[in-house]
Coordinates of C-alpha atoms and ligand atoms in Angstrom, one line a residue:
M104 CA 172.7 102.6 116.6
T105 CA 171.6 104.5 113.5
I106 CA 168.1 103.8 112.3
R107 CA 167.8 103.9 108.5
S108 CA 164.7 104.0 106.4
A109 CA 164.4 102.0 103.2
A110 CA 165.7 105.0 101.3
G111 CA 168.8 104.9 103.5
L112 CA 168.0 108.2 105.3
E113 CA 168.4 108.5 109.0
E114 CA 165.0 108.5 110.6
P115 CA 164.5 111.0 113.4
R116 CA 163.6 109.5 116.8
L117 CA 162.4 111.1 120.0
L118 CA 163.8 110.0 123.3
V119 CA 161.7 110.7 126.4
R120 CA 162.9 110.1 129.9
G121 CA 159.9 109.7 132.3
G122 CA 159.5 110.9 135.8
N123 CA 159.6 114.7 135.6
R124 CA 156.7 116.8 136.8
L125 CA 155.8 119.4 134.1
S126 CA 155.2 122.9 135.1
G127 CA 155.0 126.3 133.6
Q128 CA 153.3 128.1 130.7
V129 CA 153.1 127.1 127.1
A130 CA 151.7 129.3 124.2
V131 CA 149.7 127.4 121.7
S132 CA 150.5 127.8 118.0
G133 CA 147.9 128.5 115.3
A134 CA 145.5 125.7 114.6
K135 CA 146.8 123.3 111.9
N136 CA 143.2 122.4 110.9
S137 CA 142.3 126.0 110.4
A138 CA 145.6 127.2 108.7
L139 CA 145.4 124.6 106.0
K140 CA 141.9 125.5 105.0
L141 CA 142.6 129.3 105.1
M142 CA 145.5 128.7 102.8
A143 CA 143.2 126.8 100.4
A144 CA 140.6 129.6 100.7
S145 CA 143.1 132.2 99.6
L146 CA 142.7 130.6 96.1
L147 CA 139.2 132.1 95.8
A148 CA 140.5 135.6 95.0
P149 CA 143.4 136.9 92.7
G150 CA 145.9 138.9 94.7
T151 CA 147.8 138.5 98.0
S152 CA 146.2 137.3 101.2
V153 CA 148.1 137.5 104.5
L154 CA 147.8 135.0 107.3
H155 CA 149.3 135.4 110.7
N156 CA 149.9 132.9 113.5
V157 CA 150.5 130.1 110.9
P158 CA 152.2 127.1 112.6
D159 CA 155.5 126.1 111.2
I160 CA 154.7 122.4 110.7
Q161 CA 155.1 119.9 108.0
D162 CA 151.4 119.9 106.9
V163 CA 151.5 123.7 106.3
L164 CA 154.7 123.3 104.2
T165 CA 152.9 120.6 102.2
M166 CA 149.9 122.9 101.6
Q167 CA 152.5 125.6 100.6
E168 CA 153.8 123.1 98.0
V169 CA 150.3 122.4 96.8
L170 CA 149.6 126.2 96.3
E171 CA 153.0 126.6 94.6
Y172 CA 152.3 123.7 92.3
L173 CA 149.1 125.5 91.2
G174 CA 151.1 128.6 90.4
A175 CA 150.7 130.7 93.6
I176 CA 153.7 132.6 95.1
V177 CA 153.9 131.8 98.8
E178 CA 156.2 133.4 101.4
F179 CA 156.3 132.1 105.0
A180 CA 158.4 133.6 107.8
D181 CA 157.9 134.1 111.5
G182 CA 154.4 132.8 111.5
T183 CA 153.2 135.1 108.7
M184 CA 152.3 133.7 105.3
T185 CA 151.6 135.7 102.2
V186 CA 149.9 133.9 99.4
D187 CA 149.8 135.6 96.0
T188 CA 147.3 133.7 93.8
S189 CA 147.4 136.0 90.8
G190 CA 149.4 133.6 88.7
V191 CA 147.5 130.4 89.5
Q192 CA 147.4 128.5 86.2
S193 CA 146.8 124.9 87.2
Q194 CA 143.8 123.3 88.8
V195 CA 145.4 119.9 89.5
A196 CA 146.5 118.4 92.8
P197 CA 148.8 115.5 92.0
Y198 CA 148.8 112.1 93.8
E199 CA 152.2 112.7 95.4
L200 CA 150.9 115.7 97.3
V201 CA 147.4 114.4 98.1
Q202 CA 148.8 111.1 99.3
R203 CA 151.2 113.0 101.6
M204 CA 148.4 115.1 103.0
R205 CA 144.8 114.4 102.6
A206 CA 143.8 118.0 103.4
S207 CA 145.1 118.8 99.9
I208 CA 141.6 118.0 98.7
Q209 CA 140.4 121.2 100.3
I210 CA 141.5 123.1 97.2
M211 CA 138.6 121.5 95.3
G212 CA 135.9 123.9 96.4
P213 CA 137.8 127.1 95.9
L214 CA 139.2 126.0 92.5
V215 CA 135.8 125.1 91.1
A216 CA 134.4 128.3 92.5
R217 CA 137.0 130.6 90.9
F218 CA 138.2 128.6 87.8
G219 CA 135.2 126.4 87.1
Q220 CA 137.3 123.2 87.4
A221 CA 139.5 121.1 89.7
R222 CA 141.2 117.8 89.1
V223 CA 142.4 116.2 92.4
A224 CA 144.0 112.9 93.0
M225 CA 141.6 110.6 95.1
P226 CA 143.0 110.4 98.6
G227 CA 142.2 106.7 99.3
G228 CA 142.5 105.4 102.9
C229 CA 144.9 106.6 105.6
N230 CA 146.2 105.4 108.9
L231 CA 142.8 106.2 110.5
G232 CA 140.9 103.9 108.2
P233 CA 138.9 104.5 105.0
R234 CA 138.2 108.2 104.5
K235 CA 135.5 108.8 101.9
I236 CA 134.8 112.1 100.1
D237 CA 131.3 111.2 99.0
I238 CA 129.7 114.0 100.9
H239 CA 132.1 116.6 99.3
L240 CA 131.4 115.2 95.8
R241 CA 127.6 114.8 96.3
G242 CA 127.4 118.4 97.4
L243 CA 129.3 119.7 94.4
A244 CA 127.2 117.6 92.1
Q245 CA 124.0 119.0 93.7
M246 CA 125.4 122.5 93.0
G247 CA 125.4 121.6 89.3
A248 CA 129.0 120.5 88.8
T249 CA 129.8 117.5 86.8
V250 CA 131.9 115.1 88.8
R251 CA 133.9 112.4 87.0
S252 CA 136.6 110.1 88.1
D253 CA 139.3 108.4 86.0
H254 CA 142.9 107.3 86.5
G255 CA 142.7 107.8 90.2
F256 CA 141.6 111.4 89.9
V257 CA 138.3 113.1 90.5
E258 CA 137.5 116.0 88.2
V259 CA 134.8 118.6 89.0
R260 CA 133.6 121.1 86.4
S261 CA 131.1 123.9 86.4
D262 CA 130.8 127.2 84.6
R263 CA 129.0 128.7 87.6
L264 CA 127.9 126.7 90.6
Q265 CA 124.2 127.0 91.5
A266 CA 122.9 127.6 95.0
V267 CA 121.1 124.6 96.7
D268 CA 119.5 123.6 99.9
M269 CA 121.4 120.6 101.2
F270 CA 121.3 118.4 104.3
L271 CA 124.7 116.7 104.9
D272 CA 124.5 113.0 105.7
Y273 CA 127.1 113.6 108.4
P274 CA 128.7 116.8 109.8
S275 CA 132.0 116.2 108.0
V276 CA 134.6 118.9 108.7
G277 CA 136.2 118.6 105.3
A278 CA 132.9 118.4 103.3
T279 CA 131.5 121.4 105.2
E280 CA 134.6 123.4 104.3
N281 CA 134.8 122.4 100.7
L282 CA 131.1 123.2 100.2
L283 CA 131.3 126.5 102.0
M284 CA 134.2 127.6 99.8
A285 CA 132.4 126.4 96.7
A286 CA 129.2 128.2 97.6
V287 CA 130.6 131.7 98.3
M288 CA 130.5 132.6 94.6
A289 CA 127.5 130.3 93.6
E290 CA 124.5 131.9 92.0
G291 CA 121.8 132.5 94.7
T292 CA 121.6 131.5 98.3
T293 CA 122.9 128.1 99.5
T294 CA 121.6 126.6 102.7
L295 CA 123.7 123.9 104.2
E296 CA 122.2 121.9 107.1
N297 CA 123.8 119.5 109.5
V298 CA 127.2 121.1 108.9
A299 CA 130.3 120.7 111.1
R300 CA 130.5 123.3 113.9
E301 CA 134.2 123.0 114.8
P302 CA 135.9 126.3 115.8
E303 CA 138.1 125.9 112.8
I304 CA 135.0 126.2 110.6
V305 CA 134.1 129.4 112.3
D306 CA 137.6 130.7 111.7
L307 CA 137.3 129.8 108.0
C308 CA 133.9 131.6 107.8
K309 CA 135.5 134.7 109.3
F310 CA 138.2 134.7 106.7
L311 CA 135.8 134.1 103.9
I312 CA 133.6 137.0 105.2
S313 CA 136.7 139.3 105.2
M314 CA 137.3 138.2 101.6
G315 CA 133.8 139.5 100.7
A316 CA 131.6 136.4 101.3
D317 CA 128.1 136.8 102.7
I318 CA 127.6 134.0 105.3
E319 CA 125.1 133.7 108.1
G320 CA 125.1 131.1 110.9
A321 CA 128.8 130.3 111.2
G322 CA 129.3 127.9 114.1
S323 CA 125.7 126.6 114.1
S324 CA 124.5 123.5 112.3
T325 CA 122.8 125.5 109.5
V326 CA 124.7 128.1 107.4
K327 CA 123.3 130.3 104.7
I328 CA 125.7 131.5 102.0
H329 CA 124.5 134.3 99.7
G330 CA 126.6 134.0 96.6
V331 CA 128.7 137.0 95.6
E332 CA 130.1 137.9 92.2
E333 CA 133.7 138.1 93.3
M334 CA 136.0 137.7 96.3
H335 CA 139.1 139.8 97.3
P336 CA 142.3 139.0 99.2
A337 CA 142.2 139.5 103.0
E338 CA 144.3 139.4 106.1
H339 CA 143.5 137.1 109.0
T340 CA 145.1 135.7 112.2
V341 CA 144.7 131.9 112.7
L342 CA 142.9 130.9 115.9
G343 CA 144.8 128.9 118.5
D344 CA 145.2 125.1 118.3
R345 CA 142.7 123.5 120.7
I346 CA 144.2 120.0 120.1
E347 CA 147.7 121.2 120.9
A348 CA 146.3 122.9 124.0
G349 CA 144.6 119.7 125.1
T350 CA 147.7 117.7 124.5
F351 CA 149.8 119.9 126.8
L352 CA 147.1 120.0 129.5
I353 CA 147.2 116.2 129.6
A354 CA 151.0 116.3 129.8
G355 CA 150.7 118.5 132.9
A356 CA 147.9 116.4 134.5
L357 CA 149.6 113.1 133.7
T358 CA 152.9 114.1 135.4
G359 CA 151.1 115.5 138.5
G360 CA 152.5 118.9 137.5
E361 CA 150.8 122.3 136.7
V362 CA 150.7 123.4 133.1
E363 CA 149.0 126.5 131.8
V364 CA 148.3 126.8 128.0
T365 CA 147.8 130.4 126.7
G366 CA 146.3 131.8 123.5
I367 CA 143.1 129.6 123.6
S368 CA 139.6 130.2 124.8
P369 CA 138.4 127.4 127.2
H370 CA 135.1 127.3 125.5
V371 CA 136.5 125.4 122.5
L372 CA 137.4 122.6 124.9
D373 CA 134.3 122.5 127.1
L374 CA 133.6 118.8 127.0
F375 CA 137.3 117.9 127.1
L376 CA 137.8 120.0 130.2
S377 CA 134.7 118.5 131.9
K378 CA 136.1 115.0 131.2
L379 CA 139.5 116.0 132.8
R380 CA 137.6 117.2 135.8
S381 CA 135.7 113.9 136.0
V382 CA 139.1 112.1 136.1
G383 CA 140.1 114.4 139.0
V384 CA 142.3 116.9 137.2
R385 CA 142.0 120.5 138.6
I386 CA 141.2 122.9 135.8
E387 CA 141.3 126.7 136.0
E388 CA 139.8 128.6 133.2
N389 CA 140.6 132.2 132.2
T390 CA 139.5 134.2 129.2
R391 CA 142.5 133.2 127.0
S392 CA 144.2 130.5 129.0
I393 CA 143.6 127.2 130.8
K394 CA 145.6 125.6 133.7
A395 CA 145.6 121.9 134.6
S396 CA 147.1 120.4 137.7
G397 CA 146.4 117.4 139.9
D398 CA 147.5 114.6 142.1
I399 CA 147.9 111.4 140.0
D400 CA 146.9 109.1 142.9
S401 CA 143.5 110.7 143.0
Y402 CA 142.7 110.1 139.3
K403 CA 139.8 107.8 138.6
A404 CA 138.3 106.1 135.6
T405 CA 135.9 108.0 133.3
D406 CA 134.1 106.9 130.1
V407 CA 134.7 109.0 127.0
A408 CA 133.0 108.9 123.5
T409 CA 134.3 111.0 120.6
L410 CA 131.8 113.0 118.6
P411 CA 131.9 115.9 116.2
F412 CA 132.2 119.3 117.9
P413 CA 131.0 120.2 120.5
G414 CA 131.5 116.5 121.5
F415 CA 134.8 115.1 122.7
P416 CA 137.4 115.6 120.0
T417 CA 138.6 112.5 118.2
D418 CA 142.0 114.3 117.9
L419 CA 142.4 114.1 121.7
Q420 CA 141.2 110.5 122.1
A421 CA 144.7 108.8 122.1
Q422 CA 146.0 111.4 124.6
V423 CA 143.1 110.8 127.0
V424 CA 143.6 107.0 126.8
V425 CA 147.1 107.6 128.2
L426 CA 145.7 109.5 131.1
L427 CA 143.0 106.8 131.7
S428 CA 145.8 104.2 131.7
I429 CA 147.2 105.6 134.9
A430 CA 143.8 106.6 136.5
R431 CA 142.4 104.0 138.8
G432 CA 139.5 101.9 137.6
V433 CA 138.1 100.7 134.2
S434 CA 137.2 103.3 131.6
V435 CA 135.5 102.7 128.3
V436 CA 136.6 104.9 125.4
T437 CA 134.4 104.9 122.3
E438 CA 135.6 106.2 118.9
N439 CA 132.7 107.4 116.8
V440 CA 134.4 109.5 114.2
F441 CA 137.1 107.3 112.6
E442 CA 136.9 103.6 111.9
N443 CA 140.5 102.8 112.9
R444 CA 141.8 105.1 115.5
F445 CA 143.1 102.6 118.1
G446 CA 146.2 101.8 116.1
F447 CA 148.4 103.1 118.9
V448 CA 146.9 100.8 121.5
D449 CA 149.4 98.0 120.8
E450 CA 152.2 100.4 121.2
L451 CA 150.8 101.7 124.5
I452 CA 150.5 98.1 125.7
R453 CA 154.3 97.7 125.0
L454 CA 154.7 100.5 127.6
G455 CA 152.7 98.5 130.1
A456 CA 149.1 99.8 129.6
E457 CA 146.2 97.3 129.9
I458 CA 143.8 98.0 127.1
R459 CA 141.4 95.7 125.2
V460 CA 139.9 96.9 121.9
D461 CA 136.6 95.6 120.7
G462 CA 135.4 97.3 117.5
N463 CA 135.2 101.0 118.2
H464 CA 135.5 100.5 122.0
A465 CA 138.7 100.4 124.1
V466 CA 138.4 99.1 127.6
V467 CA 141.2 100.7 129.6
T468 CA 142.1 99.2 132.9
G469 CA 143.9 102.0 134.7
G470 CA 146.3 102.3 137.6
R471 CA 149.2 100.9 135.6
A472 CA 152.8 101.8 136.1
L473 CA 154.3 102.3 132.6
T474 CA 157.9 101.5 131.7
G475 CA 159.9 102.9 128.8
A476 CA 160.3 100.9 125.5
I477 CA 160.7 101.5 121.8
V478 CA 157.4 102.4 120.2
R479 CA 156.3 103.5 116.7
C480 CA 154.1 106.5 116.1
P481 CA 151.2 105.2 113.9
D482 CA 149.8 108.7 113.2
L483 CA 150.0 112.3 114.4
R484 CA 147.9 112.4 117.5
A485 CA 148.8 108.9 118.5
G486 CA 152.5 109.9 118.2
A487 CA 151.9 112.8 120.6
A488 CA 150.0 110.5 123.0
L489 CA 152.9 108.0 123.1
A490 CA 155.3 110.9 123.9
L491 CA 153.0 111.8 126.8
A492 CA 153.1 108.2 128.0
G493 CA 156.9 108.4 127.9
L494 CA 156.7 111.3 130.3
V495 CA 155.3 109.0 133.0
A496 CA 157.0 105.8 132.0
E497 CA 159.9 104.7 134.1
G498 CA 163.2 105.0 132.2
C499 CA 163.5 105.9 128.5
T500 CA 160.9 105.7 125.8
E501 CA 162.1 105.8 122.2
L502 CA 159.6 107.0 119.6
R503 CA 160.1 106.0 116.0
D504 CA 158.3 107.5 112.9
V505 CA 158.2 110.9 114.6
H506 CA 157.6 112.5 111.2
H507 CA 153.9 112.0 112.1
I508 CA 154.3 114.4 115.1
D509 CA 156.1 116.9 112.9
R510 CA 153.1 117.1 110.6
G511 CA 151.1 118.9 113.3
Y512 CA 153.0 120.0 116.4
E513 CA 155.2 123.1 116.1
R514 CA 158.5 122.7 118.1
F515 CA 157.0 119.8 120.1
E516 CA 160.0 118.7 122.0
E517 CA 161.1 122.3 122.6
K518 CA 157.8 123.2 124.2
L519 CA 157.9 120.1 126.3
Q520 CA 161.5 120.9 127.4
G521 CA 160.3 124.4 128.4
L522 CA 157.9 122.7 130.8
G523 CA 160.7 120.6 132.3
A524 CA 160.4 117.4 130.3
E525 CA 163.5 115.4 129.4
V526 CA 163.0 115.0 125.7
E527 CA 165.5 115.0 122.9
R528 CA 165.6 114.2 119.2
A529 CA 167.7 111.4 117.8
G530 CA 171.1 111.0 119.5
A531 CA 172.1 107.7 121.1
C532 CA 169.4 105.8 122.7
C533 CA 168.8 106.7 126.3
S534 CA 171.6 109.2 126.5
L535 CA 169.2 111.2 128.6
Ligands
EPU219 N1 133.4 111.0 105.9 C1 132.6 110.3 105.0 N2 132.3 111.0 103.8 C2 132.8 112.2 103.5 C3 133.6 112.9 104.5 C4 133.9 112.2 105.7 O1 132.2 109.2 105.2 O2 132.6 112.7 102.4 C5 133.7 110.3 107.2 C6 135.2 110.0 107.3 O3 135.5 108.8 106.7 C7 135.4 110.0 108.8 C8 134.4 111.0 109.3 O4 133.4 111.2 108.3 O5 135.2 108.7 109.3 C9 135.0 112.3 109.8 O6 135.6 113.0 108.7 P1 135.6 114.5 108.5 O7 135.4 114.9 107.1 O8 134.8 115.2 109.6 O9 137.1 114.8 108.9 P2 138.3 115.4 108.0 O10 137.8 116.7 107.4 O11 138.8 114.4 107.1 C10 139.3 116.8 109.9 C11 140.6 117.0 110.6 C12 141.0 115.8 111.4 C13 139.9 115.6 112.4 C14 138.5 115.4 111.8 C15 137.4 115.3 112.8 C16 141.8 118.4 109.1 C17 142.9 118.6 108.1 N3 141.6 117.2 109.6 O12 139.4 115.7 109.1 O13 142.2 116.0 112.0 O14 140.2 114.4 113.2 O15 138.3 116.6 111.0 O16 137.4 116.4 113.6 O17 141.1 119.4 109.4 C18 144.4 115.6 112.9 O18 144.5 116.8 113.0 O19 145.1 114.7 113.4 C19 143.2 115.1 112.2 C20 143.1 113.8 111.8

């Protein structure tokens, strides 16, 4: 049976046959949530910046379109991207691109800093719930910019941003990044307190420093940015994707196999790894790799609460719910970062999981044997989690709306196949 979208195009599907133990090594790709911001940061200086270890995923291609729309010349091959921003003429991010990928709004800070203006379509809500940008805008306004909104766009203007001391209401990843990029060429020294401390923020700071920025305190909750007159292009290698690493570690643990992820420092996943240990997963840490293995029958319930870094990452919440669905006992999973990140639960219940959602809590009754069914990916991480569930479900699981997975996982099924999973794209249902 062919699945057609409203536009009449064939929708890709992922077919997963459960039951195989996964084993082997998998190299993580560059982090999506760093690469996108580094691409935006390249707008700060005229000339050609070079980024290595850029993942070949849909969101990166969308950000490439955003930069090209502005007038940049972007080349991308074999994980290396060159961005020549000399010809950037436009400072507008249209609705079509922002609606496709929210991270498009990260061009706001760099455009105001370099050109004195940015006009960006307002992103609105998304599958994870309402996602405001008030902290981004309040910060830019405090730096002296005028912020106006009309016709679904927000417009920010300033001849030269002024340094400020600012305490963020919440350590928002996106707001921290936009304000950092805005502040690098502001007049004076900006102090940002209660900023996000995610490893991707540290990666962005490293790139900004190599472009000429003067930043102190990257990775702590207070950063000082001494404004400089101008920035120059630079070369940088994107750090490894901790969320991809966590996803494959859970795949290994779930199937009672042994999976080693390489190209990642265990310290960026400290709390996540400690939670896996509480479940009963064996974890071995090396300087640049992590191995997970375990015996499914020994797994037990563990409570998890998502929080900004160094807390448990919200981007691994859906995957851990799958693991807790097979661990014995009752676990409570609390989502503190997004308002609506349990959209996948009803799909997981279709596979046989027993989960009750109450507000931002999910009560997971584990020890369930899952069985394959047709499920829909509601978003990127939930899509990956449902694929993981398929690995342990009896029979075949068919994932629809897999374009969500393609936004953020490079060669997802190929990497799973390399570990021994039976996964294939489209084809006849359950030909596996
Ligand atoms: N928030 C506000 N006001 C703001 C900004 C954020 O209320 O001005 C709220 C949001 O509504 C949300 C919470 O704060 O409830 C967290 O938002 P944050 O700004 O920290 O997240 P983000 O920058 O929009 C990035 C990642 C997400 C990841 C979060 C949290 C990118 C492109 N996206 O989003 O990644 O979940 O940080 O770590 O970096 C994913 O990769 O699947 C993904 C969703």
